mmCIF file of C-alpha atoms and ligand atoms in Angstrom:
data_model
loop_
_atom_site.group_PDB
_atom_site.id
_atom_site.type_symbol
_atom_site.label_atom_id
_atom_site.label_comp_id
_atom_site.label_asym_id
_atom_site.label_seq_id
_atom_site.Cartn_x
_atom_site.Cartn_y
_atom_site.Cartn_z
ATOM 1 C CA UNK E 142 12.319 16.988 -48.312
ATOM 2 C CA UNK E 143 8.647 15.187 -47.721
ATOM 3 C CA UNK E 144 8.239 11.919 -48.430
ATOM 4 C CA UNK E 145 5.113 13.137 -49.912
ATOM 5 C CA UNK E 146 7.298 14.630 -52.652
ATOM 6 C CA UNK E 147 6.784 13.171 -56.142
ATOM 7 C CA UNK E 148 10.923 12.696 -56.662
ATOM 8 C CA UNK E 149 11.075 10.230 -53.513
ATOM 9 C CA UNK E 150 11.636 6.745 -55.747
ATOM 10 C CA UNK E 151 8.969 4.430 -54.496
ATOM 11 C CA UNK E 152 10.327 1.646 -52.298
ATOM 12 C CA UNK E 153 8.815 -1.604 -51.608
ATOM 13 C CA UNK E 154 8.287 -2.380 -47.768
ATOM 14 C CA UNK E 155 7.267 -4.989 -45.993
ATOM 15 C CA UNK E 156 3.798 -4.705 -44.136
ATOM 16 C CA UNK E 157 3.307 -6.388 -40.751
ATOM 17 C CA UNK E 158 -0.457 -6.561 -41.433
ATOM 18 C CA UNK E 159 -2.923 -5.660 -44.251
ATOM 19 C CA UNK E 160 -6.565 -5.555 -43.668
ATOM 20 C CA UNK E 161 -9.698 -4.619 -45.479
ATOM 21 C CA UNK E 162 -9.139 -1.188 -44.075
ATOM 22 C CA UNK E 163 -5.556 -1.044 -46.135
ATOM 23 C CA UNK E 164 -7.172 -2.435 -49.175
ATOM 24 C CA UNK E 165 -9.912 0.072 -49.436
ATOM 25 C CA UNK E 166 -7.373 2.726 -48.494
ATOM 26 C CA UNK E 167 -5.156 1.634 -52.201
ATOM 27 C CA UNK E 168 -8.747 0.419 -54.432
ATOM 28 C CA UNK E 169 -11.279 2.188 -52.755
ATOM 29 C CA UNK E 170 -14.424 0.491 -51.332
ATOM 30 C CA UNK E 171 -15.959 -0.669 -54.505
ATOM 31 C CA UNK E 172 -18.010 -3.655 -54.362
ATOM 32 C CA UNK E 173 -15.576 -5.474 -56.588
ATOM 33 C CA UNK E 174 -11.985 -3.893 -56.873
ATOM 34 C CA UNK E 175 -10.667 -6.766 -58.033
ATOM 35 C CA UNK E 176 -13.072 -7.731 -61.117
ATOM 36 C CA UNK E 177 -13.886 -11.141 -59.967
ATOM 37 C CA UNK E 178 -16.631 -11.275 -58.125
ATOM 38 C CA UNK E 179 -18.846 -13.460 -60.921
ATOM 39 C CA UNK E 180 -16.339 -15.985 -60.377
ATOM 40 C CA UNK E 181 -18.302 -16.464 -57.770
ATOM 41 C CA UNK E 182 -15.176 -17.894 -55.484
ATOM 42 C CA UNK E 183 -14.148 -17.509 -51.725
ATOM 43 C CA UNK E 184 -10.555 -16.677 -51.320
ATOM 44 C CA UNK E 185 -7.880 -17.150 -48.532
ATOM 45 C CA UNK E 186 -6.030 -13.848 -47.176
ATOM 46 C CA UNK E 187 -2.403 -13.752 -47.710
ATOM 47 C CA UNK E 188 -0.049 -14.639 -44.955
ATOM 48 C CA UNK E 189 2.683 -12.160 -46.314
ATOM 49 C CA UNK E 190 2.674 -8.734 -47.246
ATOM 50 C CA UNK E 191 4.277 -6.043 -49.163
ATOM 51 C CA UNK E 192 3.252 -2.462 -50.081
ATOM 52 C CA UNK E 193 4.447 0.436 -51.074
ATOM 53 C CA UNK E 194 3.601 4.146 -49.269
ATOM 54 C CA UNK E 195 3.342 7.090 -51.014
ATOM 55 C CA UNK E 196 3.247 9.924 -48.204
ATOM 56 C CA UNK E 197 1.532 8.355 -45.697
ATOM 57 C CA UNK E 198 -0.816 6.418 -48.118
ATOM 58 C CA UNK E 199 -0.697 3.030 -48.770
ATOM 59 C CA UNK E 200 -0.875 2.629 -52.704
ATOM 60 C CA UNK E 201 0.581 -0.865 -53.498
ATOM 61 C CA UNK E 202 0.204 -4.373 -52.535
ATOM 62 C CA UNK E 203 1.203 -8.190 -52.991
ATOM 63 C CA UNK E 204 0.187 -11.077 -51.017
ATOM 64 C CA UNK E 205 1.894 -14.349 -50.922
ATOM 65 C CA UNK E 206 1.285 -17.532 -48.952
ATOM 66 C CA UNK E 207 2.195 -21.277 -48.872
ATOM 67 C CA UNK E 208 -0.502 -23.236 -50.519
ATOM 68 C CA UNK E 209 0.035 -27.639 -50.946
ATOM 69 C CA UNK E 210 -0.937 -28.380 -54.190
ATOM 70 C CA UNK E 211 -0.704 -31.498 -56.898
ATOM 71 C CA UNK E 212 0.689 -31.367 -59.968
ATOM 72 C CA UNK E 213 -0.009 -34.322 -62.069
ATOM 73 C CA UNK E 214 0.772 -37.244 -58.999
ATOM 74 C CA UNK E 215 3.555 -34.914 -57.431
ATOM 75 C CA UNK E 216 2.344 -33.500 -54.108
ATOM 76 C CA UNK E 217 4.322 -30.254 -53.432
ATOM 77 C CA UNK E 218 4.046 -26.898 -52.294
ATOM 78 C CA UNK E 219 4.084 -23.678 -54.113
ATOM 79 C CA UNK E 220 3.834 -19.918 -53.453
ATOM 80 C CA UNK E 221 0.313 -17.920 -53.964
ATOM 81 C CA UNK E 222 0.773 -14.184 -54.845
ATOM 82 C CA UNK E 223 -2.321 -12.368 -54.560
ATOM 83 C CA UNK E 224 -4.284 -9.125 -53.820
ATOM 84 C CA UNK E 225 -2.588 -7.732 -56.499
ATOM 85 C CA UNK E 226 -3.862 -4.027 -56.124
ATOM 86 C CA UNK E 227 -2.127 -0.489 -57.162
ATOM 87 C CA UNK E 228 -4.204 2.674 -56.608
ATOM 88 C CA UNK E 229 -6.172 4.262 -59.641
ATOM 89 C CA UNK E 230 -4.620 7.492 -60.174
ATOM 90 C CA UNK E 231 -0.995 5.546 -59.521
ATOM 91 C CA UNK E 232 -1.254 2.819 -62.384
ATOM 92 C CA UNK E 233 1.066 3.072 -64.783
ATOM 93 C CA UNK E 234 3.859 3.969 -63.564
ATOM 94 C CA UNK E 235 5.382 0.458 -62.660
ATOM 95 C CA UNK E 236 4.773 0.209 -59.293
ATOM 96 C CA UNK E 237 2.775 -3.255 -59.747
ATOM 97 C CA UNK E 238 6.365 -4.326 -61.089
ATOM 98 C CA UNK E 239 8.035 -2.989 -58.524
ATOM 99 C CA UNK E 240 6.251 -4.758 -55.581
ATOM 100 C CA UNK E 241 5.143 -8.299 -57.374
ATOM 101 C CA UNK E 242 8.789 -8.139 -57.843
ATOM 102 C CA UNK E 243 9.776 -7.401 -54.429
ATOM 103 C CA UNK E 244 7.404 -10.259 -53.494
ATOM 104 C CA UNK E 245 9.361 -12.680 -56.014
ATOM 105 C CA UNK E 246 12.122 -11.811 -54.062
ATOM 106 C CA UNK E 247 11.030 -13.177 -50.365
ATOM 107 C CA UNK E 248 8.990 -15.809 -52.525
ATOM 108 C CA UNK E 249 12.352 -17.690 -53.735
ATOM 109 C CA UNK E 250 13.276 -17.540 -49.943
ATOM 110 C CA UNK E 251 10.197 -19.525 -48.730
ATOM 111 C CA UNK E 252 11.128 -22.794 -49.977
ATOM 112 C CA UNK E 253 8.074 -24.190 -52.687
ATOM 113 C CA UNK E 254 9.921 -24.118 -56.635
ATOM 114 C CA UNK E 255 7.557 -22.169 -58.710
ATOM 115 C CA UNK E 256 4.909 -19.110 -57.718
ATOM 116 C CA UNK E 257 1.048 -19.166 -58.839
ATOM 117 C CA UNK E 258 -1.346 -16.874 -59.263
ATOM 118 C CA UNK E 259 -5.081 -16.101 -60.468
ATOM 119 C CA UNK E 260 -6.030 -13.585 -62.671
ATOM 120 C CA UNK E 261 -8.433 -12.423 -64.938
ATOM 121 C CA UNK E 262 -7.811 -12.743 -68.587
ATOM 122 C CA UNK E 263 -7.227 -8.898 -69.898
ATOM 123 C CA UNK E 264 -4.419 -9.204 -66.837
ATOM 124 C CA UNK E 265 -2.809 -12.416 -68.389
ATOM 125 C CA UNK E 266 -0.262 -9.986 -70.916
ATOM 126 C CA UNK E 267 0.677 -7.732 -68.047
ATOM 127 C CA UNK E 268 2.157 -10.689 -65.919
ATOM 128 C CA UNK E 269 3.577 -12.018 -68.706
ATOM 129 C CA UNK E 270 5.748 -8.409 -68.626
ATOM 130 C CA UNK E 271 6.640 -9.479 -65.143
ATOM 131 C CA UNK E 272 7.703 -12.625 -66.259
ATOM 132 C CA UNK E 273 4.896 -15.133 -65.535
ATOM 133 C CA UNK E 274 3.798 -17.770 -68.032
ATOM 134 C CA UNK E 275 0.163 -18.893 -68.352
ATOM 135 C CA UNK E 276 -0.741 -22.091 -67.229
ATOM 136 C CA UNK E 277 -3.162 -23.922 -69.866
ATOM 137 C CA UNK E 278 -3.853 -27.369 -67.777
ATOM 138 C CA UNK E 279 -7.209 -27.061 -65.486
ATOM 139 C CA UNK E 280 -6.944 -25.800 -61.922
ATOM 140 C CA UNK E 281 -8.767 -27.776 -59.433
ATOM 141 C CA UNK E 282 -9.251 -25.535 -56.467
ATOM 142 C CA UNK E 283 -11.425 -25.972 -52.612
ATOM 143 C CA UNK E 284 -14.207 -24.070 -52.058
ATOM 144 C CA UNK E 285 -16.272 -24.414 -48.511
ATOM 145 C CA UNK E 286 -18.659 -27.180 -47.946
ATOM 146 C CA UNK E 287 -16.033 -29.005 -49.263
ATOM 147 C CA UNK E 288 -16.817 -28.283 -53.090
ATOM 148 C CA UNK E 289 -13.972 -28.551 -55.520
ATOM 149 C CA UNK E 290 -14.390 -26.133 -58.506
ATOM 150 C CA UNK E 291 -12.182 -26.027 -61.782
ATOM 151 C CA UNK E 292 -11.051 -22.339 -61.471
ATOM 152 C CA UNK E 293 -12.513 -19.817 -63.964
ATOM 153 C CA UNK E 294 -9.817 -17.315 -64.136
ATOM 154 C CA UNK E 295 -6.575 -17.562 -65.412
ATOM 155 C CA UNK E 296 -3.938 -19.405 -63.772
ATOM 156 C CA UNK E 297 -0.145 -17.682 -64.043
ATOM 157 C CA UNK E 298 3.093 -19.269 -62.590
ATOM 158 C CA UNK E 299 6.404 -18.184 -62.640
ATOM 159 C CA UNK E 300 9.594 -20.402 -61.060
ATOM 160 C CA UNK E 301 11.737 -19.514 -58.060
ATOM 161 C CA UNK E 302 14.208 -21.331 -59.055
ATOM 162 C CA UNK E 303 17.227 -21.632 -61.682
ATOM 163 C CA UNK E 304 16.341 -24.221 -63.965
ATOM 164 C CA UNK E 305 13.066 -25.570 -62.805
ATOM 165 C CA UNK E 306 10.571 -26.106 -65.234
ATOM 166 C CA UNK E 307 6.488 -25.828 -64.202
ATOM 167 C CA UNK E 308 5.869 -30.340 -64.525
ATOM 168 C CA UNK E 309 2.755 -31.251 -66.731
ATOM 169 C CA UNK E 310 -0.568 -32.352 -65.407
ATOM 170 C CA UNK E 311 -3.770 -31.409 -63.528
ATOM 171 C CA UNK E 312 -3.302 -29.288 -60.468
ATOM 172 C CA UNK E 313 -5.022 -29.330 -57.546
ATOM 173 C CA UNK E 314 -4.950 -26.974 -55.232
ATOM 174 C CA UNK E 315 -5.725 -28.263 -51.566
ATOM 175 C CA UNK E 316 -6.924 -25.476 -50.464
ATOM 176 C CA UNK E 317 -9.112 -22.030 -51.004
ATOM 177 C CA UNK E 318 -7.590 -20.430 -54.136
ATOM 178 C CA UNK E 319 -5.618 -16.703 -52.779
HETATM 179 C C1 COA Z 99 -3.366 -4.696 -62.348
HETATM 180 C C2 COA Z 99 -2.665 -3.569 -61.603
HETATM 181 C C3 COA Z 99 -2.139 -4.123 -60.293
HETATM 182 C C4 COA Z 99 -1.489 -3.057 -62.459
HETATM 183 O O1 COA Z 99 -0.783 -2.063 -61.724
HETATM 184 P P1 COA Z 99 0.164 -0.965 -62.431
HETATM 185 O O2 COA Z 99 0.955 -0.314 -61.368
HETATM 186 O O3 COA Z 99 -0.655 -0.107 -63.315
HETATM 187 O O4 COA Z 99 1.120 -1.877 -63.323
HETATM 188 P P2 COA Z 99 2.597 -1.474 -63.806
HETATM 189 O O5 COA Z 99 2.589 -0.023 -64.195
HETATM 190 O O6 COA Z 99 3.602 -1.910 -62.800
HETATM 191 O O7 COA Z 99 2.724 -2.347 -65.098
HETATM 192 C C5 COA Z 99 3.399 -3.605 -65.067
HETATM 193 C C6 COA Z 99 3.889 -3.944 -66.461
HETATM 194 O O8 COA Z 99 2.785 -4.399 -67.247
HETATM 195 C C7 COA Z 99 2.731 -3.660 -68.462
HETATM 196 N N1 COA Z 99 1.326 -3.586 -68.838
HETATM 197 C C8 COA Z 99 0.344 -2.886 -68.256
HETATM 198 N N2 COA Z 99 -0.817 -3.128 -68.886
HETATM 199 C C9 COA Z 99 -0.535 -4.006 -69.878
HETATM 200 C C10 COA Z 99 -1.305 -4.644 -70.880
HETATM 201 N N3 COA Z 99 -2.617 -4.441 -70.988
HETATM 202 N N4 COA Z 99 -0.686 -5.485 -71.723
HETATM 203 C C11 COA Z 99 0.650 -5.724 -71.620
HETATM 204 N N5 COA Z 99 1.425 -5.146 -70.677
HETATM 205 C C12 COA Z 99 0.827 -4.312 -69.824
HETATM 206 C C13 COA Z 99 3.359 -2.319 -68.115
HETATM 207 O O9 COA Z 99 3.833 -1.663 -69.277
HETATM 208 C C14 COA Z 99 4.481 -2.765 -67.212
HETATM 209 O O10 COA Z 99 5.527 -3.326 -67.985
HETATM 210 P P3 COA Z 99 6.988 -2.637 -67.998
HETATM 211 O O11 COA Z 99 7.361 -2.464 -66.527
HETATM 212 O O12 COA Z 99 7.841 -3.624 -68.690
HETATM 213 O O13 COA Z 99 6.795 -1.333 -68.705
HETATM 214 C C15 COA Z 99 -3.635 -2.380 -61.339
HETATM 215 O O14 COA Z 99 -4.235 -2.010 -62.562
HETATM 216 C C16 COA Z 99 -4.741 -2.685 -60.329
HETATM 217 O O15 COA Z 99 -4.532 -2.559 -59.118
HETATM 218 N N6 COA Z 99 -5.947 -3.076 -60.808
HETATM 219 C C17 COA Z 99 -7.085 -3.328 -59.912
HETATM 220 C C18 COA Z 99 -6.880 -4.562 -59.049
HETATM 221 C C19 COA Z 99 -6.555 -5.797 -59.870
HETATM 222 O O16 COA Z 99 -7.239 -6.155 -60.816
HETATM 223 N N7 COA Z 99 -5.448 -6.497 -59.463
HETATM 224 C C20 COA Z 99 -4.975 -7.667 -60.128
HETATM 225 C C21 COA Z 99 -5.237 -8.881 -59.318
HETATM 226 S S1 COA Z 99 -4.626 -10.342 -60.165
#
């Protein structure tokens, strides 16, 4: 049987690189797949990647990387997910679950306690689904010519760890936001 065949279950892979070429290839090349463009922000790629293939097409993503950050006055380290992105005509069928999920996974391996992520506000109930939790403090975050900016979307986290809880306070991220 084809892989191409609808009964094939997805499965979540990991993806030795992911370039503009595989983004357009799951979003198209719209001028803003993502919806964030009036945010007006510059972004850092992701160092680690997972997709998912349907066929020979690429139609899922997650991005994570290692980004220092502050939390109040404790100077640690957590997990960026990003590039969130699922191709139109596959949405809703749970394959965003299936790879932010598959992401989580590697992400408890990687060291930091707790994952973050941006997102825009109509987005903040579907992560909640997959378990994240809104983050109401303000997110300090670089931008070049060394700017700082208090980021405009939403800011989601979600713990890697048994029994961690997300600490109160300001965070600053010391770096680009991902
Ligand atoms: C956002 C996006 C990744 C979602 O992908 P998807 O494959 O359609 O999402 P899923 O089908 O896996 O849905 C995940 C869960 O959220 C739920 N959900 C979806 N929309 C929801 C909403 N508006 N409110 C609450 N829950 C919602 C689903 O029911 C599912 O929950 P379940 O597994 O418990 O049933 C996709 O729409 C996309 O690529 N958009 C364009 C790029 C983008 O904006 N990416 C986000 C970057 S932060």
């Amino acid at each position: 049987m084809s892989e191409n065949s609808s009964s094939v279950a997805p499965r979540v892979v990991r993806l030795t690189r992911y370039t503009k070429t595989d983004q357009d290839e799951i979003l198209g090349e719209g001028d803003d797949p993502f919806g964030v463009a009036a945010a007006r922000l510059t972004w850092l790629p992701k160092k680690e990647h997972f997709g998912i293939r349907h066929g020979d097409r690429l139609v899922a993503h997650a991005g994570l990387l290692r980004l220092p950050v502050a939390i109040g006055d404790t100077r640690t380290e957590v997990v960026g997910a990003g590039g969130v992105a699922v191709a139109p005509d596959m949405q809703g069928r749970g394959l965003a679950r299936l790879v932010v999920t598959a992401a989580l996974e590697h992400a408890r391996t990687m060291g930091p306690r707790y994952a973050l992520l941006f997102c825009r506000p109509p987005l903040v109930p579907l992560y909640q689904r997959l378990g994240w939790h809104p983050l109401d403090e303000q997110v300090i975050v670089e931008q070049p010519e060394n700017r700082l900016v208090a980021m405009p979307l939403r800011t989601m986290v979600t713990p890697l760890r048994d029994n961690v809880n997300w600490p109160s306070g300001q965070v600053r991220l010391y770096s680009l936001p991902m």
